[in-house]
Amino acid sequence: MATRVDCGDGARARQHVFLVPEYLKDASKKTKSGLMFVKLVNPCSGEGAIYLFNMCLHQLFEIKVFKEKHHSWFINQSVQSGGLLHFATPMDPLFLLLHYLILANKQGKFQPLDQVVVDDAFPNCVLLLKLPELEKVLHHVTEEKEIGNKKYYKYSKEKTLKWLEKKVKQTVAALKTSNVTVSARVQSSAFFSGNQVLNDKEEDYIRYAHGLISDYIPKELSDDLSKYLKLPEPSAPLPNPPSKNREAHSSLNKIMSPLQMDNTTSVPANSPLGCILNNWDAFKADSLNKSRLTFLCNMAWPQYKLESREIWPE
Amino acid sequence: MECRGEAVVEKERIHLRPVTLCDAAPATLHLLPCEVLVNGPAPVGRFFTPAVRQGPDGLQVSFRGRSLRGEEAAVPPGFTGYVMVTEDRGERLKGKQDFSGSSDSDGEGDEQELVEAPESLEREFDRFIGATGSFSSFTLWGLETAPGPDAKVHGALAWPSLAEAIHAQVPED
């Protein structure tokens, strides 16, 4: 660290402004290593995101970035452009495990955990298996079987929805004690009777909490959860257009984004590879052999509509 | 998985030096309502800090002739603020040799920083990061008027309490 004195005030080096839980400092006194930033999957988008992993306390933290246009930091005697504020907050690893359980469930059978959590794109996912508390909470989202001392798991949508409903409830409680504005309708609802205002508000809290939790689950599950919570579509007779309402509900999600990685691996959705990636489930990786690709190129892709001035390879 | 050695996995990690969390000296931070497109040293203590005044409605200062109003923003309870910097590696050392004494290359370096995306943490994989400063509050500046309770930053500072609720274990049936 002594060698870094020249960069202490940001001479050349990029400085990251972080807020992290206090207890990481205390924990760090006992160990010389064990805190590291790793790339893992974002369970909502399936893309890469950066997490902080504590090997000693066996904890997972997600990194969210606050970013607003036109901001910069003065840090001691230096300036840092961008004005980014990073948050490291404890993350329930079950959301990440759920991502793998749902993927594994396509095969529709009970599997041991170390066969479920497999990811070539994010090899650090094996760290998840080192979280000792994880096995105790798996029953919230899986059916399990024990055969000869080994445990086998299978994703259960019913149990997961129940678990997510509890998550929504405790998030609603936290929203009520926080100062977060959950509704853009507060003013407009003054036009309705008192009773209506109350109903509206509870629904707004649930919708907002649903939006926050949807950041950790795939879109399909988020839609199922919306039905399970009996969330109606935003009602029509309100003076605000629905798009405006939705914006208000996702406001916190909008200013706080997961620390994403450069998206250099993404491909246009209407390209042949994009088509494969979008329909990955239908392909099954082991069926992607040369003859199948030839079939796709000659038979399947020509049926997709192209943007103007694009042509398929002959 | 078999084809991936531990070395490959290591490349995907940035190690945070725990000892730096204890050793980090207090740092003074200001969040400005404008984009300064440079990363590097700045004589904040010569031009900015001495001009800060306590006015009737909060802190006042001016930056590049524009009037700023400020307020203190506290780090959420249970959290500590850190300024983190990644440690040098080979390529950077090479750049440093050129740097010996000449100030021209200094300006060039700043321009290179500009081109980088702000979310450059990913570029730093397979290296070490350490805290160089710590803070428990920072000054939040608004243009002409103080940012006030509706400022988005305040919404962001409420995030840890919501995150706790989202990620807390749920009660058993």
Coordinates of C-alpha atoms in Angstrom, one line a residue:
Chain A
M1 CA 0.0 0.0 0.0
A2 CA 2.9 2.3 0.7
T3 CA 3.8 2.1 -3.0
R4 CA 0.5 3.6 -3.8
V5 CA 1.1 7.0 -2.1
D6 CA 1.4 8.8 -5.4
C7 CA -2.1 7.7 -6.3
G8 CA -3.6 8.4 -2.9
D9 CA -5.3 11.5 -4.3
G10 CA -6.2 10.0 -7.6
A11 CA -3.2 11.0 -9.6
R12 CA -4.2 9.1 -12.8
A13 CA -5.8 6.2 -11.1
R14 CA -9.6 5.9 -11.2
Q15 CA -11.2 6.2 -7.9
H16 CA -14.4 4.3 -7.0
V17 CA -16.7 5.7 -4.3
F18 CA -18.2 2.9 -2.3
L19 CA -20.6 2.5 0.6
V20 CA -20.1 -0.9 2.3
P21 CA -21.5 -2.4 5.5
E22 CA -19.5 -1.4 8.6
Y23 CA -19.0 -4.9 9.8
L24 CA -16.8 -5.7 6.8
K25 CA -14.1 -3.5 8.4
D26 CA -14.3 -5.5 11.7
A27 CA -14.3 -8.8 9.8
S28 CA -11.3 -7.7 7.9
K29 CA -9.2 -7.3 11.0
K30 CA -9.3 -11.0 11.5
T31 CA -8.3 -12.0 8.0
K32 CA -5.6 -11.1 5.5
S33 CA -7.7 -11.9 2.5
G34 CA -11.0 -13.2 1.5
L35 CA -12.9 -10.2 0.1
M36 CA -13.2 -10.2 -3.6
F37 CA -15.2 -8.8 -6.5
V38 CA -16.4 -11.5 -8.8
K39 CA -18.5 -11.7 -12.0
L40 CA -21.7 -13.6 -11.5
V41 CA -24.9 -13.8 -13.5
N42 CA -27.5 -11.2 -13.0
P43 CA -30.5 -13.4 -12.2
C44 CA -33.0 -11.0 -13.9
S45 CA -31.2 -10.3 -17.2
G46 CA -29.0 -13.3 -17.4
E47 CA -26.1 -11.0 -18.2
G48 CA -23.0 -10.5 -16.2
A49 CA -22.9 -8.3 -13.0
I50 CA -20.3 -7.7 -10.3
Y51 CA -20.7 -8.9 -6.8
L52 CA -18.6 -8.8 -3.7
F53 CA -17.9 -12.1 -2.0
N54 CA -16.7 -12.5 1.5
M55 CA -14.9 -15.9 1.8
C56 CA -14.6 -15.7 5.6
L57 CA -18.1 -14.7 6.6
H58 CA -19.5 -16.6 3.6
Q59 CA -21.5 -13.7 2.5
L60 CA -22.6 -12.4 -0.9
F61 CA -23.1 -8.6 -1.6
E62 CA -24.5 -7.1 -4.7
I63 CA -23.1 -3.9 -6.1
K64 CA -25.5 -1.3 -7.3
V65 CA -24.4 2.0 -8.8
F66 CA -26.1 5.3 -8.3
K67 CA -25.7 7.3 -11.5
E68 CA -27.2 10.7 -12.3
K69 CA -26.4 12.9 -15.3
H70 CA -24.0 15.8 -14.7
H71 CA -22.2 14.9 -11.5
S72 CA -18.6 14.7 -10.4
W73 CA -16.7 14.1 -7.2
F74 CA -14.1 16.2 -5.5
I75 CA -12.2 13.6 -3.4
N76 CA -9.6 15.4 -1.2
Q77 CA -7.3 17.1 -3.7
S78 CA -8.6 15.4 -6.8
V79 CA -11.5 15.4 -9.2
Q80 CA -13.3 12.2 -10.4
S81 CA -15.7 12.5 -13.2
G82 CA -19.1 10.7 -13.4
G83 CA -20.1 11.1 -9.8
L84 CA -20.9 7.4 -9.4
L85 CA -21.8 6.1 -5.9
H86 CA -21.4 2.3 -5.5
F87 CA -23.4 0.4 -2.9
A88 CA -22.4 -3.0 -1.6
T89 CA -25.5 -4.5 0.1
P90 CA -26.0 -8.0 1.4
M91 CA -27.7 -10.2 -1.2
D92 CA -29.9 -13.3 -0.7
P93 CA -27.9 -15.9 -2.7
L94 CA -31.2 -17.8 -3.2
F95 CA -32.0 -15.4 -6.0
L96 CA -28.9 -16.5 -7.8
L97 CA -29.5 -20.2 -7.0
L98 CA -33.0 -19.8 -8.3
H99 CA -31.6 -18.7 -11.7
Y100 CA -29.7 -22.0 -11.9
L101 CA -32.6 -24.1 -10.5
I102 CA -35.0 -22.7 -13.1
L103 CA -32.5 -23.5 -15.9
A104 CA -31.8 -27.0 -14.6
N105 CA -35.6 -27.6 -14.3
K106 CA -35.8 -27.7 -18.1
Q107 CA -34.6 -31.3 -17.7
G108 CA -37.4 -31.9 -15.2
K109 CA -35.6 -34.1 -12.8
F110 CA -34.1 -34.0 -9.3
Q111 CA -30.4 -33.1 -9.3
P112 CA -27.6 -32.6 -6.8
L113 CA -26.7 -29.0 -6.3
D114 CA -23.2 -29.2 -7.8
Q115 CA -24.8 -30.3 -11.1
V116 CA -27.3 -27.4 -11.0
V117 CA -24.8 -24.6 -10.3
V118 CA -22.8 -25.0 -13.5
D119 CA -22.0 -22.0 -15.7
D120 CA -19.2 -21.7 -18.3
A121 CA -19.8 -18.0 -18.7
F122 CA -19.4 -17.3 -15.0
P123 CA -17.1 -20.0 -13.5
N124 CA -17.2 -18.1 -10.2
C125 CA -20.7 -19.5 -9.6
V126 CA -19.1 -22.4 -7.7
L127 CA -18.5 -19.9 -4.9
L128 CA -22.3 -20.1 -4.3
L129 CA -21.9 -23.7 -3.2
K130 CA -19.6 -22.5 -0.4
L131 CA -22.4 -20.6 1.3
P132 CA -23.2 -22.8 4.3
E133 CA -26.6 -21.3 5.0
L134 CA -27.8 -21.9 1.5
E135 CA -28.8 -25.5 1.9
K136 CA -31.0 -24.6 4.9
V137 CA -33.1 -22.2 2.9
L138 CA -33.3 -24.2 -0.3
H139 CA -36.6 -25.7 0.7
H140 CA -38.3 -22.3 0.1
V141 CA -37.9 -22.9 -3.7
T142 CA -37.3 -26.6 -4.2
E143 CA -38.7 -30.1 -3.7
E144 CA -35.9 -32.3 -2.4
K145 CA -35.1 -36.0 -2.2
E146 CA -32.5 -37.8 -0.2
I147 CA -31.0 -40.9 -1.7
G148 CA -28.1 -42.5 0.1
N149 CA -26.9 -39.4 2.0
K150 CA -26.9 -37.3 -1.1
K151 CA -29.6 -34.6 -1.6
Y152 CA -31.3 -34.0 -4.9
Y153 CA -33.3 -30.8 -5.7
K154 CA -35.9 -29.8 -8.2
Y155 CA -37.3 -26.3 -8.7
S156 CA -40.9 -25.8 -7.4
K157 CA -42.8 -22.8 -8.9
E158 CA -45.5 -23.1 -6.3
K159 CA -43.1 -22.9 -3.4
T160 CA -41.1 -20.1 -5.0
L161 CA -44.2 -17.9 -5.5
K162 CA -45.1 -18.4 -1.8
W163 CA -41.5 -17.4 -0.9
L164 CA -41.6 -14.4 -3.2
E165 CA -44.9 -13.3 -1.7
K166 CA -43.2 -13.2 1.7
K167 CA -40.4 -11.2 0.2
V168 CA -42.9 -8.7 -1.2
K169 CA -44.6 -8.4 2.2
Q170 CA -41.4 -7.6 4.1
T171 CA -40.4 -5.1 1.4
V172 CA -43.8 -3.4 1.6
A173 CA -43.2 -3.0 5.4
A174 CA -39.7 -1.5 4.7
L175 CA -41.2 0.9 2.1
K176 CA -43.8 2.1 4.5
T177 CA -41.1 3.1 7.0
S178 CA -38.8 4.6 4.4
N179 CA -39.4 7.9 2.7
V180 CA -39.5 6.4 -0.8
T181 CA -42.4 7.8 -2.8
V182 CA -44.2 4.8 -4.2
S183 CA -46.9 6.5 -6.2
A184 CA -47.3 9.2 -8.7
R185 CA -51.0 9.2 -8.0
V186 CA -50.9 10.7 -4.5
Q187 CA -52.2 14.0 -5.8
S188 CA -54.6 12.6 -8.4
S189 CA -56.1 10.2 -5.9
A190 CA -57.4 13.2 -3.8
F191 CA -60.2 13.3 -6.4
F192 CA -61.5 10.0 -5.1
S193 CA -63.2 9.1 -1.9
G194 CA -61.1 8.5 1.2
N195 CA -61.6 4.8 1.0
Q196 CA -60.3 4.6 -2.5
V197 CA -57.2 6.6 -1.5
L198 CA -56.3 3.9 1.1
N199 CA -56.8 1.0 -1.3
D200 CA -54.8 2.8 -3.9
K201 CA -51.9 3.3 -1.6
E202 CA -51.6 -0.3 -0.5
E203 CA -51.7 -1.5 -4.1
D204 CA -49.0 1.0 -4.9
Y205 CA -46.8 -0.3 -2.2
I206 CA -47.3 -3.9 -3.4
R207 CA -46.7 -2.9 -7.0
Y208 CA -43.5 -1.0 -6.1
A209 CA -42.2 -3.9 -4.0
H210 CA -43.0 -6.3 -6.8
G211 CA -41.0 -4.0 -9.1
L212 CA -38.0 -4.1 -6.8
I213 CA -38.1 -7.9 -6.4
S214 CA -38.6 -8.3 -10.2
D215 CA -35.0 -7.1 -10.5
Y216 CA -33.8 -10.4 -9.1
I217 CA -36.0 -12.9 -11.0
P218 CA -36.6 -13.7 -14.6
K219 CA -39.4 -11.8 -16.4
E220 CA -41.6 -14.9 -16.7
L221 CA -41.5 -15.5 -13.0
S222 CA -42.1 -11.8 -12.4
D223 CA -45.3 -12.0 -14.5
D224 CA -46.4 -15.1 -12.6
L225 CA -45.8 -13.3 -9.3
S226 CA -47.9 -10.3 -10.5
K227 CA -50.8 -12.7 -11.1
Y228 CA -50.2 -14.5 -7.8
L229 CA -50.3 -11.2 -5.9
K230 CA -53.5 -10.3 -7.8
L231 CA -52.0 -7.1 -9.0
P232 CA -54.4 -5.5 -11.5
E233 CA -53.2 -3.7 -14.5
P234 CA -52.8 0.0 -13.8
S235 CA -56.4 1.2 -13.9
A236 CA -57.5 3.3 -16.8
P237 CA -59.7 6.1 -15.4
L238 CA -56.8 7.9 -13.7
P239 CA -55.7 11.2 -15.2
N240 CA -52.1 10.1 -15.5
P241 CA -51.2 8.0 -18.5
P242 CA -50.2 4.5 -17.4
S243 CA -46.7 4.9 -18.7
K244 CA -46.1 7.7 -16.3
N245 CA -47.4 5.6 -13.4
R246 CA -45.0 2.8 -14.3
E247 CA -42.2 5.2 -14.4
A248 CA -42.9 6.3 -10.8
H249 CA -43.1 2.7 -9.6
S250 CA -39.7 1.9 -11.0
S251 CA -38.0 5.1 -10.0
L252 CA -35.6 3.5 -7.5
N253 CA -34.8 0.8 -9.9
K254 CA -34.0 3.4 -12.5
I255 CA -31.5 5.4 -10.6
M256 CA -29.8 2.4 -9.0
S257 CA -28.5 -0.1 -11.5
P258 CA -26.6 -3.3 -11.0
L259 CA -22.9 -2.9 -11.8
Q260 CA -23.1 -4.3 -15.3
M261 CA -20.2 -5.4 -17.3
D262 CA -19.3 -4.2 -20.8
N263 CA -21.9 -5.7 -23.0
T264 CA -19.4 -6.6 -25.7
T265 CA -20.7 -10.2 -25.8
S266 CA -24.2 -9.2 -26.8
V267 CA -25.3 -9.6 -30.4
P268 CA -28.2 -8.1 -32.3
A269 CA -31.4 -10.1 -31.7
N270 CA -32.2 -10.4 -35.4
S271 CA -28.9 -11.9 -36.3
P272 CA -28.5 -15.6 -36.6
L273 CA -26.5 -15.9 -33.4
G274 CA -29.0 -13.6 -31.7
C275 CA -31.7 -16.0 -32.8
I276 CA -29.9 -18.9 -31.2
L277 CA -29.3 -17.1 -28.0
N278 CA -33.0 -15.9 -27.8
N279 CA -34.2 -19.5 -28.3
W280 CA -31.5 -21.2 -26.4
D281 CA -33.8 -23.5 -24.6
A282 CA -35.1 -25.0 -27.9
F283 CA -31.6 -25.6 -29.1
K284 CA -30.1 -27.5 -26.2
A285 CA -26.4 -27.0 -26.3
D286 CA -25.5 -30.6 -27.3
S287 CA -27.8 -30.4 -30.4
L288 CA -25.8 -27.6 -31.8
N289 CA -23.7 -29.6 -34.3
K290 CA -22.6 -28.6 -37.8
S291 CA -25.5 -30.2 -39.6
R292 CA -28.0 -28.5 -37.4
L293 CA -26.4 -25.1 -38.0
T294 CA -26.5 -25.7 -41.7
F295 CA -30.2 -26.6 -41.4
L296 CA -30.8 -23.4 -39.4
C297 CA -28.9 -21.3 -41.9
N298 CA -30.6 -22.7 -45.0
M299 CA -34.1 -23.4 -43.7
A300 CA -34.9 -21.6 -40.5
W301 CA -33.3 -18.2 -40.6
P302 CA -34.5 -17.2 -44.1
Q303 CA -38.0 -17.2 -42.6
Y304 CA -37.1 -14.5 -40.2
K305 CA -37.9 -11.0 -41.3
L306 CA -34.9 -8.8 -42.0
E307 CA -34.4 -5.1 -41.4
S308 CA -34.2 -3.0 -44.5
R309 CA -31.1 -3.6 -46.6
E310 CA -30.0 -6.7 -44.8
I311 CA -29.6 -10.0 -46.6
W312 CA -29.1 -13.5 -45.4
P313 CA -25.9 -15.3 -46.4
E314 CA -26.4 -17.3 -49.6
Chain B
M1 CA -16.1 -27.0 -15.9
E2 CA -13.1 -29.4 -16.1
C3 CA -11.4 -27.3 -18.8
R4 CA -11.3 -24.3 -16.6
G5 CA -8.4 -24.2 -14.2
E6 CA -8.3 -22.3 -11.0
A7 CA -6.0 -19.8 -12.8
V8 CA -8.8 -18.9 -15.2
V9 CA -11.2 -18.4 -12.4
E10 CA -8.7 -16.2 -10.6
K11 CA -8.6 -13.9 -13.6
E12 CA -12.2 -13.0 -13.0
R13 CA -11.7 -11.7 -9.5
I14 CA -10.5 -8.4 -8.0
H15 CA -9.2 -8.9 -4.5
L16 CA -10.0 -6.3 -2.0
R17 CA -7.2 -5.8 0.6
P18 CA -9.0 -6.0 3.9
V19 CA -6.3 -4.2 5.9
T20 CA -6.9 -1.1 3.8
L21 CA -10.4 -0.9 5.2
C22 CA -8.9 -0.3 8.7
D23 CA -6.1 1.9 7.6
A24 CA -8.0 4.3 5.3
A25 CA -7.5 7.9 6.3
P26 CA -10.6 10.2 6.5
A27 CA -11.4 11.7 3.1
T28 CA -13.4 14.8 2.2
L29 CA -15.9 14.4 -0.6
H30 CA -18.1 16.8 -2.5
L31 CA -20.6 15.7 -5.1
L32 CA -20.9 18.5 -7.7
P33 CA -23.9 19.1 -9.9
C34 CA -21.8 19.3 -13.0
E35 CA -19.6 17.0 -15.0
V36 CA -15.9 17.7 -14.9
L37 CA -14.5 15.5 -17.7
V38 CA -11.2 14.9 -16.1
N39 CA -9.8 12.5 -13.5
G40 CA -6.8 13.6 -11.6
P41 CA -5.3 15.9 -9.0
A42 CA -7.1 19.3 -8.5
P43 CA -6.2 22.0 -6.0
V44 CA -9.6 21.7 -4.2
G45 CA -8.1 23.1 -1.0
R46 CA -6.8 26.2 -2.7
F47 CA -9.9 27.2 -4.7
F48 CA -13.0 25.4 -3.5
T49 CA -12.8 24.7 0.2
P50 CA -11.8 28.2 1.4
A51 CA -14.7 29.7 -0.6
V52 CA -17.4 27.6 1.1
R53 CA -19.6 29.8 3.3
Q54 CA -22.4 28.9 5.8
G55 CA -25.3 31.0 4.5
P56 CA -28.8 31.4 5.9
D57 CA -30.1 28.5 3.8
G58 CA -27.2 26.2 4.0
L59 CA -23.7 26.0 2.5
Q60 CA -22.7 28.3 -0.4
V61 CA -19.8 28.3 -2.8
S62 CA -19.2 29.1 -6.4
F63 CA -17.6 26.9 -9.1
R64 CA -16.6 28.3 -12.5
G65 CA -18.7 31.4 -11.7
R66 CA -21.9 29.5 -11.0
S67 CA -23.5 29.6 -7.5
L68 CA -23.8 26.3 -5.7
R69 CA -25.9 25.5 -2.6
G70 CA -24.9 22.5 -0.5
E71 CA -26.0 20.3 2.3
E72 CA -24.4 17.5 4.3
A73 CA -25.4 14.0 3.2
A74 CA -24.8 11.2 5.8
V75 CA -23.8 7.7 4.9
P76 CA -26.7 5.4 5.8
P77 CA -26.5 3.9 9.4
G78 CA -24.5 0.7 9.5
F79 CA -22.5 1.7 6.5
T80 CA -19.0 3.2 5.9
G81 CA -17.9 5.2 2.8
Y82 CA -14.7 4.3 1.1
V83 CA -12.7 5.6 -1.8
M84 CA -11.1 2.7 -3.6
V85 CA -8.3 2.6 -6.1
T86 CA -7.0 -0.4 -7.9
E87 CA -3.3 -1.2 -7.7
D88 CA -0.8 -0.8 -10.5
R89 CA 0.1 -3.7 -12.7
G90 CA 2.7 -4.2 -15.4
E91 CA 1.2 -2.0 -18.1
R92 CA 0.8 0.9 -15.8
L93 CA 4.4 0.6 -14.6
K94 CA 5.5 0.9 -18.2
G95 CA 3.5 4.1 -18.5
K96 CA 5.2 5.3 -15.3
Q97 CA 8.7 5.1 -16.8
D98 CA 7.7 7.5 -19.5
F99 CA 6.2 9.7 -16.8
S100 CA 9.6 10.3 -15.1
G101 CA 9.9 14.0 -14.9
S102 CA 7.9 15.1 -18.0
S103 CA 4.6 16.7 -17.4
D104 CA 3.5 16.4 -21.1
S105 CA 2.7 12.7 -20.7
D106 CA 0.7 13.6 -17.6
G107 CA -1.9 15.4 -19.7
E108 CA -1.9 12.6 -22.2
G109 CA -2.8 10.2 -19.4
D110 CA -5.7 12.3 -18.3
E111 CA -7.2 12.2 -21.8
Q112 CA -6.9 8.4 -21.9
E113 CA -8.9 8.3 -18.7
L114 CA -11.6 10.3 -20.4
V115 CA -12.2 7.7 -23.1
E116 CA -12.8 4.9 -20.6
A117 CA -16.3 4.1 -19.6
P118 CA -17.2 5.1 -16.1
E119 CA -18.1 1.5 -15.2
S120 CA -14.5 0.5 -15.6
L121 CA -14.4 -1.7 -12.5
E122 CA -14.6 -4.7 -14.8
R123 CA -11.4 -3.7 -16.6
E124 CA -9.6 -4.1 -13.3
F125 CA -10.2 -7.9 -13.0
D126 CA -7.4 -10.1 -11.9
R127 CA -5.9 -7.4 -9.7
F128 CA -6.0 -5.9 -6.2
I129 CA -8.1 -3.0 -5.0
G130 CA -7.7 -1.1 -1.8
A131 CA -9.3 1.7 0.2
T132 CA -7.4 5.0 0.1
G133 CA -9.9 7.0 2.1
S134 CA -12.9 6.6 4.3
F135 CA -15.9 8.9 5.0
S136 CA -19.1 9.0 7.0
S137 CA -20.7 11.9 5.2
F138 CA -20.1 14.0 2.1
T139 CA -21.3 17.4 0.8
L140 CA -24.0 17.3 -1.8
W141 CA -24.2 20.4 -4.0
G142 CA -27.0 21.8 -6.1
L143 CA -26.9 24.5 -8.8
E144 CA -28.4 27.7 -7.4
T145 CA -30.6 25.9 -4.9
A146 CA -29.8 23.1 -2.3
P147 CA -30.6 19.6 -3.6
G148 CA -33.3 19.2 -1.0
P149 CA -35.1 16.0 0.2
D150 CA -36.4 15.2 -3.3
A151 CA -32.8 14.8 -4.7
K152 CA -32.3 11.5 -6.3
V153 CA -29.2 10.9 -4.2
H154 CA -31.3 10.8 -1.1
G155 CA -33.5 8.2 -2.7
A156 CA -30.3 6.2 -3.4
L157 CA -29.2 6.5 0.2
A158 CA -32.4 4.9 1.2
W159 CA -31.4 1.8 -0.8
P160 CA -29.5 -0.1 1.9
S161 CA -32.6 -0.2 4.1
L162 CA -34.8 -1.5 1.3
A163 CA -32.1 -3.9 0.1
E164 CA -32.1 -5.3 3.7
A165 CA -35.8 -6.1 3.5
I166 CA -35.6 -7.6 0.0
H167 CA -32.7 -9.9 0.9
A168 CA -33.6 -10.8 4.5
Q169 CA -34.5 -14.4 5.0
V170 CA -38.3 -14.8 5.1
P171 CA -40.1 -16.2 8.2
E172 CA -41.0 -19.9 8.1
D173 CA -44.6 -20.9 7.9

